[in-house]
CSV table of C-alpha atoms in Angstrom, one decimal:
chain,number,residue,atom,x,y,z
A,1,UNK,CA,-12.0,38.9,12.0
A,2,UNK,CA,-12.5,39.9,8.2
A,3,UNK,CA,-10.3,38.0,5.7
A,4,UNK,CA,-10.4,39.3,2.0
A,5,UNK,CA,-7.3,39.5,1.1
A,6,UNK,CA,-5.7,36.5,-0.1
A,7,UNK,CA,-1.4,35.4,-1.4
A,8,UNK,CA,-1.5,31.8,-2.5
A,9,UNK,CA,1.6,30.5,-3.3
A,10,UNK,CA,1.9,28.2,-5.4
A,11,UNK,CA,-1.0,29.3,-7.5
A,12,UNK,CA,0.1,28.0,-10.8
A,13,UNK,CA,0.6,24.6,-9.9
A,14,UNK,CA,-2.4,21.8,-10.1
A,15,UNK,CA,-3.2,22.1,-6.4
A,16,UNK,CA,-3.4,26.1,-6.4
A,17,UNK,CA,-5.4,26.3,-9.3
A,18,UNK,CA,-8.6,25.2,-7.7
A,19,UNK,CA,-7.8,27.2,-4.6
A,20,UNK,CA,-7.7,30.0,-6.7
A,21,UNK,CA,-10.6,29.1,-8.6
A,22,UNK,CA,-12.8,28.4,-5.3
A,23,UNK,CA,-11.7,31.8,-3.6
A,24,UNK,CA,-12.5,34.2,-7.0
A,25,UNK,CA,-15.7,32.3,-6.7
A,26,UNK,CA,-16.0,33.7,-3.4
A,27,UNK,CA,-15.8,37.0,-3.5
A,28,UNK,CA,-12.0,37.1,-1.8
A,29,UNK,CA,-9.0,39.4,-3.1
A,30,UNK,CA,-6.4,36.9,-4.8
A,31,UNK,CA,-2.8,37.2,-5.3
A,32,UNK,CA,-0.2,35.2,-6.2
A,33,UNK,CA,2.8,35.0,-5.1
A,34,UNK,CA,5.5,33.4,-8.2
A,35,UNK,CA,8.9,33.2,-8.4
A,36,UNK,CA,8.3,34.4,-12.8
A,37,UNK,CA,6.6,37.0,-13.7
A,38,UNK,CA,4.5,34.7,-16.3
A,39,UNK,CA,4.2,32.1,-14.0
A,40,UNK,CA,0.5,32.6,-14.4
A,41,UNK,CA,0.1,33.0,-18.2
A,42,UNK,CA,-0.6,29.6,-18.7
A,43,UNK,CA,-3.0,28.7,-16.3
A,44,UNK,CA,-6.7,29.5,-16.7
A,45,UNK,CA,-6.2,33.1,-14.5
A,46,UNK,CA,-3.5,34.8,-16.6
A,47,UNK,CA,-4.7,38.1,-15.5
A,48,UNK,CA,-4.3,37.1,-11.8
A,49,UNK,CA,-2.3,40.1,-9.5
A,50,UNK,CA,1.3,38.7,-9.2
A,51,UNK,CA,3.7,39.8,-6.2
A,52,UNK,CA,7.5,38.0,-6.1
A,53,UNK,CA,7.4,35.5,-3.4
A,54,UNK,CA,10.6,33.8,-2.8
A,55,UNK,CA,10.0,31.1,0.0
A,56,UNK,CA,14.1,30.9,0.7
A,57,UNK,CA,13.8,34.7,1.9
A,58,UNK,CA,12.1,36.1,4.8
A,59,UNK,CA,12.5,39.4,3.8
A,60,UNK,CA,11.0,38.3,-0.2
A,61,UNK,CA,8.0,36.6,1.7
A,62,UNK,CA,7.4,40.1,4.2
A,63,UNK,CA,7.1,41.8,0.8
A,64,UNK,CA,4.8,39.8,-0.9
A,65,UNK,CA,2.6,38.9,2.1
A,66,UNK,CA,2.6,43.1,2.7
A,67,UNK,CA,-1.0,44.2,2.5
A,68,UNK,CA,-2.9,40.8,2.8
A,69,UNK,CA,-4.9,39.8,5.2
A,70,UNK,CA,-4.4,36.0,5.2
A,71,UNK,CA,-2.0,33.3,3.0
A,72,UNK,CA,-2.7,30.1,2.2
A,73,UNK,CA,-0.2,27.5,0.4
A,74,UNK,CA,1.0,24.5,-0.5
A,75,UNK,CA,5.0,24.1,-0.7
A,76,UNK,CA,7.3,22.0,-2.6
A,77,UNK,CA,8.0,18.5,-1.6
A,78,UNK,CA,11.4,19.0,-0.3
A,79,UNK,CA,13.4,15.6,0.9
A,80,UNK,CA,16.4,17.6,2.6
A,81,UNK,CA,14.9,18.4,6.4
A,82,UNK,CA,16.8,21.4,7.0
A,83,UNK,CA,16.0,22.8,3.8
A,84,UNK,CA,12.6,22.0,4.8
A,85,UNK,CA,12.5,23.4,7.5
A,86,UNK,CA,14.2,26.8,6.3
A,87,UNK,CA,11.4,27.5,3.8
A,88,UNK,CA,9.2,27.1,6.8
A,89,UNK,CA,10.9,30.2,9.3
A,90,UNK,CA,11.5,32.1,6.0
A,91,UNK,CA,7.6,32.1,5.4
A,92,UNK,CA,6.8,32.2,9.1
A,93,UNK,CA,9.0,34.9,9.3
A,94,UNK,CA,7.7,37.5,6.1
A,95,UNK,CA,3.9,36.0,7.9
A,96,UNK,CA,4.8,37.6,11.4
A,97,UNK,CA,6.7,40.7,9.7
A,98,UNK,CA,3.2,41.8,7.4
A,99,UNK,CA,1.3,40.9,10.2
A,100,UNK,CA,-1.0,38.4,8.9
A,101,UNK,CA,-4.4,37.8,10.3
A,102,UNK,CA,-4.4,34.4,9.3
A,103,UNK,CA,-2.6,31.3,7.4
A,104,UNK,CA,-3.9,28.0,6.0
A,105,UNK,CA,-1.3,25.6,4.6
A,106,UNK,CA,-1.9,22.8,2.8
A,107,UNK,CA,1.0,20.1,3.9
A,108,UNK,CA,-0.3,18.2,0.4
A,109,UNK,CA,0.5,14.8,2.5
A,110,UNK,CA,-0.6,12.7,5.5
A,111,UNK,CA,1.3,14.5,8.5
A,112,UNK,CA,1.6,11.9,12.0
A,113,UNK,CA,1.5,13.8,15.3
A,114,UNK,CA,5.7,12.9,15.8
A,115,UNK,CA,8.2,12.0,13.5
A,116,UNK,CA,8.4,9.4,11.2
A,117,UNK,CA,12.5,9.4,10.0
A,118,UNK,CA,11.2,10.4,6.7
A,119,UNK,CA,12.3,13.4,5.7
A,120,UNK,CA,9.4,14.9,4.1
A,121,UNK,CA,7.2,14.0,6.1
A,122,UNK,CA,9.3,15.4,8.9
A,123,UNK,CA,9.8,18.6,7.5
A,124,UNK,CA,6.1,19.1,7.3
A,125,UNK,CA,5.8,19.0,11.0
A,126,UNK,CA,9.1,21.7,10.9
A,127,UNK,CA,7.0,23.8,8.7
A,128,UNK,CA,3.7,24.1,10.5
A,129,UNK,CA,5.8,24.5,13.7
A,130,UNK,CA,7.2,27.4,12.2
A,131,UNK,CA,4.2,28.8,11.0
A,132,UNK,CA,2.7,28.4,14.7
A,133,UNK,CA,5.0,29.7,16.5
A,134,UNK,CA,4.1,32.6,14.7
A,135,UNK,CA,1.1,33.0,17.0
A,136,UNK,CA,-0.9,33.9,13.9
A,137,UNK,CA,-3.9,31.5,13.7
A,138,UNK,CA,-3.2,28.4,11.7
A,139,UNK,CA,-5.0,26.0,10.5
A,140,UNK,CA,-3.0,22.8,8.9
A,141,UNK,CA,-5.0,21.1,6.1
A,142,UNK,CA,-3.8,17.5,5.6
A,143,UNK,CA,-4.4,15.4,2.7
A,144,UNK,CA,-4.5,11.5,2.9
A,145,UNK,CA,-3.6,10.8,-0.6
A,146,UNK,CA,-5.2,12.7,-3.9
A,147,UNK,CA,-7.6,10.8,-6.4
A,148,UNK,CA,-5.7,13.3,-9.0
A,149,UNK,CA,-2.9,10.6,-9.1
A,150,UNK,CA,-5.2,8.1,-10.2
A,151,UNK,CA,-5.0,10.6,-13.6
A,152,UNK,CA,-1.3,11.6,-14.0
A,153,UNK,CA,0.6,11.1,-16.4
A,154,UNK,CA,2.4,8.0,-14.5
A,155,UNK,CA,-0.5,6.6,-14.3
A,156,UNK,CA,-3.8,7.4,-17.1
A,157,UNK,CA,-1.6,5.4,-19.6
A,158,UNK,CA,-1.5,2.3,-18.4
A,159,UNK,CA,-5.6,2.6,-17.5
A,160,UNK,CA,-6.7,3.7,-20.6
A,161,UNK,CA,-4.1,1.5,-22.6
A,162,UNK,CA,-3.8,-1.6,-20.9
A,163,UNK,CA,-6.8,-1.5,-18.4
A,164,UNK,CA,-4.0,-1.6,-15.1
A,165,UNK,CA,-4.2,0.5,-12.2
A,166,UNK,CA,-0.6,0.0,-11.0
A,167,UNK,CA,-0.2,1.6,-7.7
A,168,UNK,CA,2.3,1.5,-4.7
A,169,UNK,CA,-0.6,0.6,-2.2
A,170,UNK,CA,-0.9,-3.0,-0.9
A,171,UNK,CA,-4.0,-5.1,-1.5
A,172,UNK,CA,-5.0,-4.4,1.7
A,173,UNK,CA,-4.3,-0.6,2.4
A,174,UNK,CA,-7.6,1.2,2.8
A,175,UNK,CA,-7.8,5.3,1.5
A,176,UNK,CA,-9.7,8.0,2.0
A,177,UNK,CA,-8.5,9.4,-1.8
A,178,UNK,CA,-9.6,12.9,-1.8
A,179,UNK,CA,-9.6,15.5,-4.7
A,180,UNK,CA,-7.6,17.9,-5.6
A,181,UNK,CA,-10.8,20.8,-5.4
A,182,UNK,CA,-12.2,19.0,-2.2
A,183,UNK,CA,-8.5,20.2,-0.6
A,184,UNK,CA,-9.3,23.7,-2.0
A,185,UNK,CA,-12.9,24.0,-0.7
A,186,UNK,CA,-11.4,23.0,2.9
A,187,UNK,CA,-8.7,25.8,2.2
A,188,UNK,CA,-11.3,28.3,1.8
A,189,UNK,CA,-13.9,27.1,4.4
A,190,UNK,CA,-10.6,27.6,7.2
A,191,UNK,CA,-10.1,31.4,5.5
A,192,UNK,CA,-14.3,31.8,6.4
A,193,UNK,CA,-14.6,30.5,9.6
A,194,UNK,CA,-12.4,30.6,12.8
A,195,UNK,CA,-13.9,27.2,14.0
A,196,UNK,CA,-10.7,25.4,12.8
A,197,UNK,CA,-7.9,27.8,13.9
A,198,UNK,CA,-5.0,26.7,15.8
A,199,UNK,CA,-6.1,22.9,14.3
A,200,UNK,CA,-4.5,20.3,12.2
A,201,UNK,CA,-7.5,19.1,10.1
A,202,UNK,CA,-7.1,15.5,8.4
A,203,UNK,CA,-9.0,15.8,4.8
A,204,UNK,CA,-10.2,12.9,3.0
A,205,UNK,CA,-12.7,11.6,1.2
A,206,UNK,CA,-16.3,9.9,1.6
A,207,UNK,CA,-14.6,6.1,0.6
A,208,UNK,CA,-12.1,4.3,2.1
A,209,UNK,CA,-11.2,2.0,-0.6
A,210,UNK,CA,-8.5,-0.9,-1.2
A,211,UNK,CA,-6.8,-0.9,-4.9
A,212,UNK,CA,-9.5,-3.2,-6.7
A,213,UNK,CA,-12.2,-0.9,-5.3
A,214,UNK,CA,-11.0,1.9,-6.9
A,215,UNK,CA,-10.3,0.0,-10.3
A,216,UNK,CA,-14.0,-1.3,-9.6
A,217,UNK,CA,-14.9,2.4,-10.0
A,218,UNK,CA,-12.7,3.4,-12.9
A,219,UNK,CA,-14.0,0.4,-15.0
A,220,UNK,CA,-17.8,1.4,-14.1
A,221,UNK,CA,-17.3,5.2,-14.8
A,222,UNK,CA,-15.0,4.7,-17.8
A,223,UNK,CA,-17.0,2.0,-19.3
A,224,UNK,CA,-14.4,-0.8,-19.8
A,225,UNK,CA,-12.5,-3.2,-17.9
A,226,UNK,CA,-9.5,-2.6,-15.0
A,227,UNK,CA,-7.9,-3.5,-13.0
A,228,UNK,CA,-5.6,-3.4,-9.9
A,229,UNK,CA,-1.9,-4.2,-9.5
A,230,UNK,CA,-0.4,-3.7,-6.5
A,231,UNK,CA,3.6,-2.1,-7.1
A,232,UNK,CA,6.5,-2.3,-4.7
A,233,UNK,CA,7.5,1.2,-3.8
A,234,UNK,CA,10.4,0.6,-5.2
A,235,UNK,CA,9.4,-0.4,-8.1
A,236,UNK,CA,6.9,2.3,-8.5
A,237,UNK,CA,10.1,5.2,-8.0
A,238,UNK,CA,11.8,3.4,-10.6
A,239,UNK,CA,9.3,3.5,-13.2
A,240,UNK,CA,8.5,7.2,-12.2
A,241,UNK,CA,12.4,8.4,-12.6
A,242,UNK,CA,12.7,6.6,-15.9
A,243,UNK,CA,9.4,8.4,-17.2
A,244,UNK,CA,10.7,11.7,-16.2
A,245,UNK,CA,14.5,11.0,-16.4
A,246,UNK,CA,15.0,8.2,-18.6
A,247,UNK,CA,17.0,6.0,-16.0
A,248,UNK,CA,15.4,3.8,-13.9
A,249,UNK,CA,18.1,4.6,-11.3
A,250,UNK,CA,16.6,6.5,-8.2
A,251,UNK,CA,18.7,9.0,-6.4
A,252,UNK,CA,18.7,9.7,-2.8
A,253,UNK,CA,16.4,12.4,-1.7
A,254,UNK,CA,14.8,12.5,-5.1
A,255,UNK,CA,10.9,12.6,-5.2
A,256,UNK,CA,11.0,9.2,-6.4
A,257,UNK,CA,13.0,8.2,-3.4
A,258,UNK,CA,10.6,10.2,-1.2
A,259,UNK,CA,7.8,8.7,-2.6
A,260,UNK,CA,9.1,5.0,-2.5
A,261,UNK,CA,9.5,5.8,1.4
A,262,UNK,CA,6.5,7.4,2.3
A,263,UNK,CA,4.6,4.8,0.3
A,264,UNK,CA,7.0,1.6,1.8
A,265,UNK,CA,5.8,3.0,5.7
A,266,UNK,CA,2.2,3.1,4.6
A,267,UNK,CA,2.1,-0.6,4.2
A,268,UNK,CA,4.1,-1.1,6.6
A,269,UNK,CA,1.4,-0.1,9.2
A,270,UNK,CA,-1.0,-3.0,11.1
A,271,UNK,CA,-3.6,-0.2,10.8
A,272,UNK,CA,-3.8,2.3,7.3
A,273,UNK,CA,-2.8,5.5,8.1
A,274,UNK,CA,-4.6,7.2,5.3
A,275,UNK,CA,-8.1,6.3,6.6
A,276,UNK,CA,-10.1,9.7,7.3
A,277,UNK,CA,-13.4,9.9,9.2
A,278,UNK,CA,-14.8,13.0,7.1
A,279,UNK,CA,-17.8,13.8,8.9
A,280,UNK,CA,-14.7,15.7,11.0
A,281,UNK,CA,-13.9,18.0,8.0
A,282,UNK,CA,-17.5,18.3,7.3
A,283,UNK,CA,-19.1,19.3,10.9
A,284,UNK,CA,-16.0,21.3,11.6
A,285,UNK,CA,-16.0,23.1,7.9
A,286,UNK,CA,-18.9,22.3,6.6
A,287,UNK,CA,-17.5,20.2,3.4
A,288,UNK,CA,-19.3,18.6,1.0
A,289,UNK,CA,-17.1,16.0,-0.4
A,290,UNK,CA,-16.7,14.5,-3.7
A,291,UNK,CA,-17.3,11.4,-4.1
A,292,UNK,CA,-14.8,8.9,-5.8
A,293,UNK,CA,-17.4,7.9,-9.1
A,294,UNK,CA,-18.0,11.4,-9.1
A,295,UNK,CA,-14.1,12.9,-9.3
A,296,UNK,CA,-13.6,9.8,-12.3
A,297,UNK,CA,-16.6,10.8,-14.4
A,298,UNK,CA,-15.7,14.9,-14.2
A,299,UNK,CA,-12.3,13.9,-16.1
A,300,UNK,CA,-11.7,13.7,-19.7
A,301,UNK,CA,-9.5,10.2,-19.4
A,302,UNK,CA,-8.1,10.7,-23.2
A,303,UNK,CA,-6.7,14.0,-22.9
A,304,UNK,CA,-3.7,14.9,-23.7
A,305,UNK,CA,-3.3,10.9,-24.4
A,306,UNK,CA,-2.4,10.8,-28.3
A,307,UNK,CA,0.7,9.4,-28.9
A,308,UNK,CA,1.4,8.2,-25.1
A,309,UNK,CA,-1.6,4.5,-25.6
Protein backbone atom coordinates (compact mmCIF):
# COMPACT_ATOMS: atom_id res chain seq x y z
CA UNK A 1 0.00 0.00 0.00
CA UNK A 2 1.57 3.48 -1.09
CA UNK A 3 0.89 6.31 1.34
CA UNK A 4 1.99 9.91 0.13
CA UNK A 5 -0.47 11.83 0.86
CA UNK A 6 -0.79 13.08 4.18
CA UNK A 7 -3.92 15.64 6.37
CA UNK A 8 -2.61 16.28 9.87
CA UNK A 9 -4.74 17.94 12.02
CA UNK A 10 -3.71 19.75 14.27
CA UNK A 11 -0.60 20.82 12.43
CA UNK A 12 -0.08 24.14 14.12
CA UNK A 13 -0.05 23.14 17.52
CA UNK A 14 3.45 21.97 19.31
CA UNK A 15 2.71 18.24 18.86
CA UNK A 16 1.97 18.69 14.93
CA UNK A 17 4.68 20.72 14.18
CA UNK A 18 7.33 18.01 14.40
CA UNK A 19 5.06 15.58 12.64
CA UNK A 20 4.95 17.94 9.97
CA UNK A 21 8.45 18.63 10.15
CA UNK A 22 9.45 14.75 10.11
CA UNK A 23 6.98 13.85 7.10
CA UNK A 24 8.34 17.05 4.68
CA UNK A 25 11.63 15.43 5.62
CA UNK A 26 10.35 12.45 4.10
CA UNK A 27 9.40 12.93 1.00
CA UNK A 28 5.34 12.69 1.88
CA UNK A 29 2.57 15.10 0.56
CA UNK A 30 1.38 17.32 3.72
CA UNK A 31 -1.71 19.06 4.36
CA UNK A 32 -3.30 20.57 6.99
CA UNK A 33 -6.35 20.46 8.03
CA UNK A 34 -7.22 24.13 10.33
CA UNK A 35 -10.20 25.41 11.40
CA UNK A 36 -8.44 29.52 10.15
CA UNK A 37 -7.20 30.04 7.26
CA UNK A 38 -3.83 31.54 8.89
CA UNK A 39 -3.73 28.93 11.33
CA UNK A 40 -0.36 28.16 9.83
CA UNK A 41 1.21 31.60 9.44
CA UNK A 42 2.94 31.48 12.45
CA UNK A 43 4.41 28.31 12.68
CA UNK A 44 7.68 27.56 10.88
CA UNK A 45 5.59 26.05 7.55
CA UNK A 46 3.52 29.12 6.69
CA UNK A 47 3.34 28.01 3.15
CA UNK A 48 1.88 24.60 4.12
CA UNK A 49 -1.38 23.43 1.80
CA UNK A 50 -4.43 24.21 4.14
CA UNK A 51 -7.91 22.40 3.61
CA UNK A 52 -10.92 23.35 6.39
CA UNK A 53 -11.16 20.52 8.73
CA UNK A 54 -13.86 20.84 11.25
CA UNK A 55 -13.66 17.69 13.57
CA UNK A 56 -17.53 18.38 14.86
CA UNK A 57 -18.68 17.62 11.13
CA UNK A 58 -18.50 14.51 9.35
CA UNK A 59 -19.32 15.95 6.20
CA UNK A 60 -16.22 19.04 6.92
CA UNK A 61 -13.78 16.04 7.72
CA UNK A 62 -15.01 13.95 4.21
CA UNK A 63 -13.99 17.19 2.49
CA UNK A 64 -10.80 17.81 3.81
CA UNK A 65 -9.66 14.09 4.06
CA UNK A 66 -10.88 14.07 0.02
CA UNK A 67 -7.85 13.08 -2.00
CA UNK A 68 -5.45 11.84 0.76
CA UNK A 69 -4.21 8.80 1.15
CA UNK A 70 -3.70 8.54 4.90
CA UNK A 71 -4.44 11.08 8.15
CA UNK A 72 -2.77 11.32 11.08
CA UNK A 73 -3.69 13.53 14.32
CA UNK A 74 -3.75 14.49 17.50
CA UNK A 75 -7.16 15.94 19.05
CA UNK A 76 -8.04 18.26 21.67
CA UNK A 77 -8.22 17.13 25.19
CA UNK A 78 -11.81 17.15 25.61
CA UNK A 79 -13.20 16.32 29.47
CA UNK A 80 -17.01 15.94 28.28
CA UNK A 81 -17.19 11.95 27.11
CA UNK A 82 -19.83 12.34 24.66
CA UNK A 83 -18.36 15.22 23.20
CA UNK A 84 -15.37 13.11 23.04
CA UNK A 85 -16.61 10.68 21.55
CA UNK A 86 -18.56 12.73 18.79
CA UNK A 87 -15.41 14.23 17.39
CA UNK A 88 -14.34 10.62 17.11
CA UNK A 89 -17.48 9.24 14.59
CA UNK A 90 -17.36 12.74 12.91
CA UNK A 91 -13.64 12.02 11.94
CA UNK A 92 -14.29 8.26 11.58
CA UNK A 93 -17.02 9.09 9.53
CA UNK A 94 -15.31 11.95 6.74
CA UNK A 95 -12.14 8.87 7.11
CA UNK A 96 -14.57 5.97 5.77
CA UNK A 97 -16.46 8.59 3.31
CA UNK A 98 -12.81 9.71 1.36
CA UNK A 99 -11.83 6.30 1.65
CA UNK A 100 -8.67 6.54 3.43
CA UNK A 101 -5.96 3.95 3.07
CA UNK A 102 -4.78 4.54 6.38
CA UNK A 103 -4.98 6.58 9.88
CA UNK A 104 -2.49 7.08 12.70
CA UNK A 105 -3.76 8.99 15.73
CA UNK A 106 -1.86 10.23 18.38
CA UNK A 107 -4.12 9.85 21.69
CA UNK A 108 -1.29 12.46 23.24
CA UNK A 109 -1.91 10.39 26.70
CA UNK A 110 -1.45 6.99 28.37
CA UNK A 111 -4.67 4.96 27.12
CA UNK A 112 -5.61 1.52 29.60
CA UNK A 113 -7.09 -1.31 27.70
CA UNK A 114 -10.80 -0.50 29.72
CA UNK A 115 -12.06 2.34 31.30
CA UNK A 116 -10.83 4.27 33.94
CA UNK A 117 -14.04 6.78 35.02
CA UNK A 118 -11.99 9.62 33.73
CA UNK A 119 -13.30 11.23 31.15
CA UNK A 120 -10.52 11.92 29.00
CA UNK A 121 -9.04 9.22 29.25
CA UNK A 122 -12.31 7.46 28.37
CA UNK A 123 -13.05 9.22 25.48
CA UNK A 124 -9.76 8.24 24.01
CA UNK A 125 -10.72 4.66 23.96
CA UNK A 126 -14.32 6.16 22.26
CA UNK A 127 -12.18 7.76 19.63
CA UNK A 128 -9.98 4.99 18.51
CA UNK A 129 -13.09 2.73 18.65
CA UNK A 130 -14.55 4.97 16.24
CA UNK A 131 -11.75 5.23 14.07
CA UNK A 132 -11.55 1.25 14.00
CA UNK A 133 -14.65 0.43 13.31
CA UNK A 134 -13.87 2.12 10.29
CA UNK A 135 -12.07 -0.96 9.04
CA UNK A 136 -9.40 1.37 7.71
CA UNK A 137 -6.01 0.27 9.27
CA UNK A 138 -5.25 2.05 12.42
CA UNK A 139 -2.58 2.26 14.24
CA UNK A 140 -3.02 4.13 17.95
CA UNK A 141 0.21 5.83 19.03
CA UNK A 142 0.13 6.32 22.85
CA UNK A 143 2.28 8.57 24.72
CA UNK A 144 3.24 7.92 28.54
CA UNK A 145 3.87 11.45 29.52
CA UNK A 146 5.97 14.25 27.26
CA UNK A 147 9.55 15.49 28.52
CA UNK A 148 8.09 18.94 26.66
CA UNK A 149 6.30 19.57 30.02
CA UNK A 150 9.35 19.58 31.81
CA UNK A 151 9.82 23.13 29.48
CA UNK A 152 6.38 24.88 29.53
CA UNK A 153 5.58 27.71 30.63
CA UNK A 154 4.10 26.20 34.02
CA UNK A 155 6.99 24.81 34.55
CA UNK A 156 10.74 26.46 33.01
CA UNK A 157 10.11 29.32 35.55
CA UNK A 158 10.37 27.93 38.57
CA UNK A 159 13.67 25.69 37.14
CA UNK A 160 15.51 28.38 35.76
CA UNK A 161 14.43 30.83 38.64
CA UNK A 162 14.36 29.03 41.66
CA UNK A 163 16.09 25.64 40.71
CA UNK A 164 12.44 23.51 41.53
CA UNK A 165 11.06 20.95 39.43
CA UNK A 166 7.54 20.99 40.82
CA UNK A 167 5.63 18.22 39.33
CA UNK A 168 2.31 16.27 40.04
CA UNK A 169 4.27 12.89 40.17
CA UNK A 170 4.98 11.09 43.51
CA UNK A 171 8.51 10.36 44.64
CA UNK A 172 8.14 7.16 43.72
CA UNK A 173 6.30 7.14 40.24
CA UNK A 174 8.63 5.89 37.53
CA UNK A 175 8.26 7.50 33.59
CA UNK A 176 9.09 6.66 30.45
CA UNK A 177 9.04 10.75 29.55
CA UNK A 178 9.18 10.77 25.85
CA UNK A 179 9.54 13.78 23.38
CA UNK A 180 7.46 15.56 21.64
CA UNK A 181 9.59 14.63 17.98
CA UNK A 182 10.14 11.00 19.24
CA UNK A 183 5.95 10.82 19.09
CA UNK A 184 6.29 12.26 15.56
CA UNK A 185 8.99 9.91 14.25
CA UNK A 186 6.66 6.93 15.55
CA UNK A 187 3.73 8.81 13.67
CA UNK A 188 5.60 8.59 10.48
CA UNK A 189 7.34 5.08 10.89
CA UNK A 190 3.21 3.69 11.29
CA UNK A 191 2.49 5.83 7.73
CA UNK A 192 5.88 3.63 6.24
CA UNK A 193 5.29 0.41 7.34
CA UNK A 194 2.19 -1.84 7.85
CA UNK A 195 3.92 -3.86 10.64
CA UNK A 196 1.95 -1.90 13.29
CA UNK A 197 -1.63 -1.68 11.71
CA UNK A 198 -4.61 -2.56 13.55
CA UNK A 199 -2.12 -2.03 16.88
CA UNK A 200 -2.26 0.22 19.87
CA UNK A 201 1.56 1.05 20.30
CA UNK A 202 2.71 2.35 23.86
CA UNK A 203 5.59 5.18 23.11
CA UNK A 204 7.99 6.10 25.62
CA UNK A 205 11.26 6.83 26.19
CA UNK A 206 14.72 5.03 26.88
CA UNK A 207 14.53 6.13 30.98
CA UNK A 208 12.19 5.34 33.43
CA UNK A 209 12.91 7.98 35.89
CA UNK A 210 11.44 9.12 39.38
CA UNK A 211 11.17 13.13 39.92
CA UNK A 212 14.85 13.58 41.46
CA UNK A 213 16.23 11.65 38.48
CA UNK A 214 14.98 13.92 36.12
CA UNK A 215 16.06 17.04 38.23
CA UNK A 216 19.47 15.05 38.42
CA UNK A 217 19.44 15.58 34.66
CA UNK A 218 18.27 19.10 34.28
CA UNK A 219 20.97 20.27 36.89
CA UNK A 220 23.74 18.26 34.88
CA UNK A 221 22.67 19.53 31.39
CA UNK A 222 21.75 23.02 32.55
CA UNK A 223 24.78 23.52 34.57
CA UNK A 224 23.25 24.48 38.04
CA UNK A 225 21.51 23.12 40.80
CA UNK A 226 17.59 21.47 40.99
CA UNK A 227 15.66 19.99 42.25
CA UNK A 228 12.46 17.96 42.76
CA UNK A 229 9.16 18.75 44.48
CA UNK A 230 6.68 16.43 44.35
CA UNK A 231 2.86 18.51 43.92
CA UNK A 232 -0.53 17.28 44.86
CA UNK A 233 -2.58 17.15 41.73
CA UNK A 234 -4.61 19.39 43.19
CA UNK A 235 -2.39 21.64 43.84
CA UNK A 236 -0.73 21.49 40.63
CA UNK A 237 -4.44 22.41 38.72
CA UNK A 238 -4.64 25.14 40.94
CA UNK A 239 -1.48 26.76 40.16
CA UNK A 240 -2.06 25.98 36.37
CA UNK A 241 -5.72 27.77 36.30
CA UNK A 242 -4.41 30.79 38.20
CA UNK A 243 -1.40 31.10 35.62
CA UNK A 244 -3.74 30.93 32.76
CA UNK A 245 -6.95 32.34 34.42
CA UNK A 246 -5.92 34.30 37.32
CA UNK A 247 -8.03 32.27 39.92
CA UNK A 248 -6.82 29.46 41.53
CA UNK A 249 -10.43 28.05 41.47
CA UNK A 250 -10.58 24.93 39.16
CA UNK A 251 -13.74 24.21 37.39
CA UNK A 252 -15.18 20.90 36.57
CA UNK A 253 -14.13 19.42 33.38
CA UNK A 254 -11.54 22.05 32.88
CA UNK A 255 -8.02 20.84 31.74
CA UNK A 256 -6.83 21.63 35.09
CA UNK A 257 -9.45 19.38 36.51
CA UNK A 258 -8.58 16.73 33.95
CA UNK A 259 -5.13 16.92 34.64
CA UNK A 260 -5.51 16.90 38.56
CA UNK A 261 -7.39 13.48 37.79
CA UNK A 262 -5.45 11.73 35.48
CA UNK A 263 -2.31 12.74 37.50
CA UNK A 264 -4.22 11.75 41.13
CA UNK A 265 -4.87 7.83 39.42
CA UNK A 266 -1.29 7.73 38.35
CA UNK A 267 -0.09 7.64 41.92
CA UNK A 268 -2.67 5.97 42.92
CA UNK A 269 -1.44 2.81 41.15
CA UNK A 270 0.76 -0.09 43.24
CA UNK A 271 2.53 -0.43 39.87
CA UNK A 272 3.38 3.03 37.48
CA UNK A 273 1.34 2.99 34.61
CA UNK A 274 3.60 5.18 32.58
CA UNK A 275 6.46 2.77 32.46
CA UNK A 276 7.18 1.73 28.69
CA UNK A 277 9.42 -1.13 27.57
CA UNK A 278 10.73 0.78 24.21
CA UNK A 279 12.63 -1.84 22.61
CA UNK A 280 8.59 -2.64 21.57
CA UNK A 281 8.36 0.76 19.65
CA UNK A 282 11.78 0.23 18.34
CA UNK A 283 11.66 -3.51 16.91
CA UNK A 284 8.17 -3.02 15.83
CA UNK A 285 8.96 0.67 14.15
CA UNK A 286 12.25 0.81 14.09
CA UNK A 287 12.68 4.03 16.62
CA UNK A 288 15.53 5.55 17.72
CA UNK A 289 14.62 7.29 20.80
CA UNK A 290 15.81 10.37 22.39
CA UNK A 291 17.32 10.25 25.28
CA UNK A 292 16.30 12.39 28.39
CA UNK A 293 20.05 14.41 28.67
CA UNK A 294 19.70 14.59 25.09
CA UNK A 295 15.96 16.33 24.78
CA UNK A 296 17.25 18.91 27.91
CA UNK A 297 20.50 19.97 26.15
CA UNK A 298 18.60 20.59 22.46
CA UNK A 299 16.43 23.40 24.39
CA UNK A 300 17.20 26.88 24.76
CA UNK A 301 15.98 26.95 28.78
CA UNK A 302 15.94 31.03 28.74
CA UNK A 303 13.75 31.67 25.96
CA UNK A 304 11.11 33.46 25.89
CA UNK A 305 11.94 33.80 29.86
CA UNK A 306 12.54 37.74 30.27
CA UNK A 307 10.35 39.23 32.47
CA UNK A 308 8.69 35.73 33.71
CA UNK A 309 12.46 34.87 36.52
Amino acid sequence: MTIEKICILGAPADQGQPLVAQLLEQGFSVTAGVRRDDAMANTPFPDLPTVAADITDADAMAHAFAGQDAAAFHLPFEFDRERAASFGRAVADGAKRAGLKKIVFNTACFVADHDLNLSAHDGRRDIERALEETGIPCVFIEPTVFMDNQYRIWTRPLIMRDGVFAYPAKPDLKINWVCLEDVAQAMVRALQTDAADGMHVPIGGPDAMVGDEVAANLAEALGRPVRFKSLAPEEFAAGMSELVTGSREVQPLSIYDGMAKFYAFYNSQPTSPLLVDPKNAQELLGMKPTSHLDWIKSKDWMEGLEGLI
